[in-house]
Short mmCIF file of C-alpha atoms in Angstrom, two decimals:
data_model
loop_
_atom_site.label_atom_id
_atom_site.label_comp_id
_atom_site.label_asym_id
_atom_site.label_seq_id
_atom_site.Cartn_x
_atom_site.Cartn_y
_atom_site.Cartn_z
CA MET B 21 14.89 -9.33 -8.19
CA LYS B 22 13.16 -8.62 -4.92
CA LYS B 23 9.96 -6.65 -4.32
CA GLU B 24 11.98 -3.56 -3.44
CA SER B 25 13.86 -3.85 -6.73
CA TRP B 26 10.60 -4.07 -8.69
CA LYS B 27 9.26 -1.03 -6.84
CA LEU B 28 12.41 0.86 -7.79
CA PHE B 29 12.02 -0.38 -11.38
CA VAL B 30 8.45 0.96 -11.58
CA ILE B 31 9.38 4.27 -9.92
CA LEU B 32 12.33 4.82 -12.28
CA LEU B 33 10.28 3.83 -15.32
CA VAL B 34 7.42 6.18 -14.42
CA ILE B 35 9.65 9.13 -13.50
CA ILE B 36 11.91 8.83 -16.54
CA THR B 37 8.91 8.33 -18.86
CA ALA B 38 7.18 11.40 -17.36
CA VAL B 39 10.29 13.53 -17.83
CA LEU B 40 10.71 12.31 -21.39
CA LEU B 41 7.01 12.96 -22.03
CA LEU B 42 7.67 16.63 -21.34
CA TRP B 43 10.39 16.55 -23.99
CA ASP B 44 8.94 14.39 -26.79
CA ILE B 45 6.15 11.81 -26.88
CA THR B 46 7.99 9.48 -29.27
CA ILE B 47 10.96 9.28 -26.91
CA ALA B 48 8.67 8.63 -23.92
CA ALA B 49 6.72 5.96 -25.81
CA GLY B 50 9.92 4.26 -26.94
CA TYR B 51 11.37 4.26 -23.44
CA LEU B 52 8.16 2.91 -21.93
CA ALA B 53 7.90 0.16 -24.56
CA GLY B 54 11.52 -0.84 -24.04
CA GLY B 55 11.13 -0.83 -20.26
CA LEU B 56 8.05 -3.03 -20.34
CA LEU B 57 9.73 -5.45 -22.72
CA SER B 58 12.81 -5.60 -20.47
CA ALA B 59 10.54 -6.76 -17.63
CA LEU B 60 8.98 -9.37 -19.93
CA LEU B 61 12.45 -10.63 -20.89
CA TYR B 62 13.45 -10.81 -17.23
CA PHE B 63 10.42 -12.95 -16.36
CA ARG B 64 11.01 -15.19 -19.38
CA ASN B 65 14.62 -15.76 -18.39
CA ALA B 66 13.78 -16.37 -14.73
CA SER B 67 11.13 -18.91 -15.70
CA TYR B 68 13.37 -20.63 -18.26
CA TRP B 69 16.39 -20.94 -15.99
CA GLY B 70 14.19 -22.06 -13.10
CA GLU B 71 12.91 -24.90 -15.27
CA ILE B 72 16.44 -25.79 -16.39
CA LEU B 73 17.61 -25.95 -12.77
CA ASP B 74 14.65 -28.17 -11.87
CA ILE B 75 15.31 -30.52 -14.80
CA GLY B 76 19.07 -30.59 -14.26
CA THR B 77 20.15 -30.70 -17.91
CA VAL B 78 20.25 -28.20 -20.74
CA SER B 79 19.00 -29.22 -24.14
CA GLY B 80 20.76 -27.40 -26.95
CA SER B 81 17.69 -27.03 -29.13
CA ARG B 82 15.61 -25.78 -26.22
CA TYR B 83 18.23 -23.16 -25.34
CA GLY B 84 18.53 -22.11 -28.97
CA PHE B 85 14.77 -21.64 -29.26
CA HIS B 86 14.68 -19.60 -26.03
CA PHE B 87 17.56 -17.47 -27.29
CA LEU B 88 15.84 -16.83 -30.64
CA ILE B 89 12.57 -15.82 -28.96
CA ASN B 90 14.44 -13.39 -26.69
CA MET B 91 16.28 -11.90 -29.66
CA ALA B 92 12.97 -11.50 -31.51
CA ILE B 93 11.43 -9.75 -28.48
CA MET B 94 14.36 -7.32 -28.42
CA ALA B 95 14.55 -6.84 -32.18
CA ALA B 96 10.84 -6.33 -32.89
CA PRO B 97 10.46 -2.94 -31.15
CA MET B 98 13.79 -1.78 -32.57
CA ILE B 99 12.71 -2.65 -36.11
CA PHE B 100 9.29 -1.09 -35.50
CA ALA B 101 10.97 2.09 -34.22
CA ALA B 102 13.27 2.17 -37.24
CA LEU B 103 10.33 1.82 -39.62
CA PHE B 104 8.03 4.23 -37.76
CA PRO B 105 10.17 6.91 -36.11
CA HIS B 106 7.14 9.16 -35.70
CA ILE B 107 5.71 6.62 -33.19
CA LEU B 108 8.77 5.31 -31.29
CA ASN B 109 12.30 6.62 -30.94
CA ILE B 110 14.79 3.81 -31.60
CA PHE B 111 17.37 5.12 -29.11
CA ALA B 112 14.74 5.40 -26.38
CA VAL B 113 13.62 1.82 -27.05
CA ALA B 114 17.24 0.67 -26.70
CA ALA B 115 17.60 2.58 -23.42
CA GLY B 116 14.32 1.13 -22.16
CA LEU B 117 15.49 -2.39 -22.94
CA MET B 118 18.35 -1.76 -20.50
CA MET B 119 15.94 -0.76 -17.72
CA ILE B 120 16.60 -3.86 -15.56
CA LYS B 121 20.33 -3.14 -15.71
CA ILE B 122 19.72 0.52 -14.89
CA THR B 123 17.57 -0.45 -11.90
CA VAL B 124 20.16 -2.87 -10.53
CA THR B 125 22.91 -0.28 -10.98
CA VAL B 126 20.93 2.43 -9.18
CA GLU B 127 20.09 -0.02 -6.41
CA VAL B 128 23.73 -1.01 -5.91
CA LEU B 129 25.05 2.56 -6.06
CA PHE B 130 22.81 3.86 -3.32
CA VAL B 131 23.32 2.56 0.19
CA ARG B 132 20.32 1.02 1.93
CA LYS B 133 19.05 1.71 5.46
CA GLY B 134 21.62 0.97 8.14
CA GLY B 135 24.52 2.19 6.02
CA THR B 136 25.39 -1.11 4.37
CA HIS B 137 24.54 -2.76 1.10
CA GLU B 138 22.06 -5.58 1.37
CA ASN B 139 23.27 -8.97 0.20
CA THR B 140 21.64 -9.49 -3.21
CA ILE B 141 22.94 -12.96 -4.00
#
């Protein structure tokens, strides 16, 4: 993602968290936690696949370990939210984990300056 995409990510995360904070603090906390973890997962994946492209080959055990760590990062806040619903809302955590996808979707749906979509590939 580009700098503009990250700015949009932060703006959306702050605005949505602030709106949810007016509604319920557990929902806002869950959404914020999920959003921050989605950014962490994005950076982990970008780093991992950058290394794989530099090396040129994929090791099965290395990919499996990366996959398991990513699943643990996604599962941990969901399990925590299920065990402590008075702290985090599990549905808000799940929505927050989709924050990168939400940002990309919002970015693609709205036309940029000049009336055309910018090439993102």
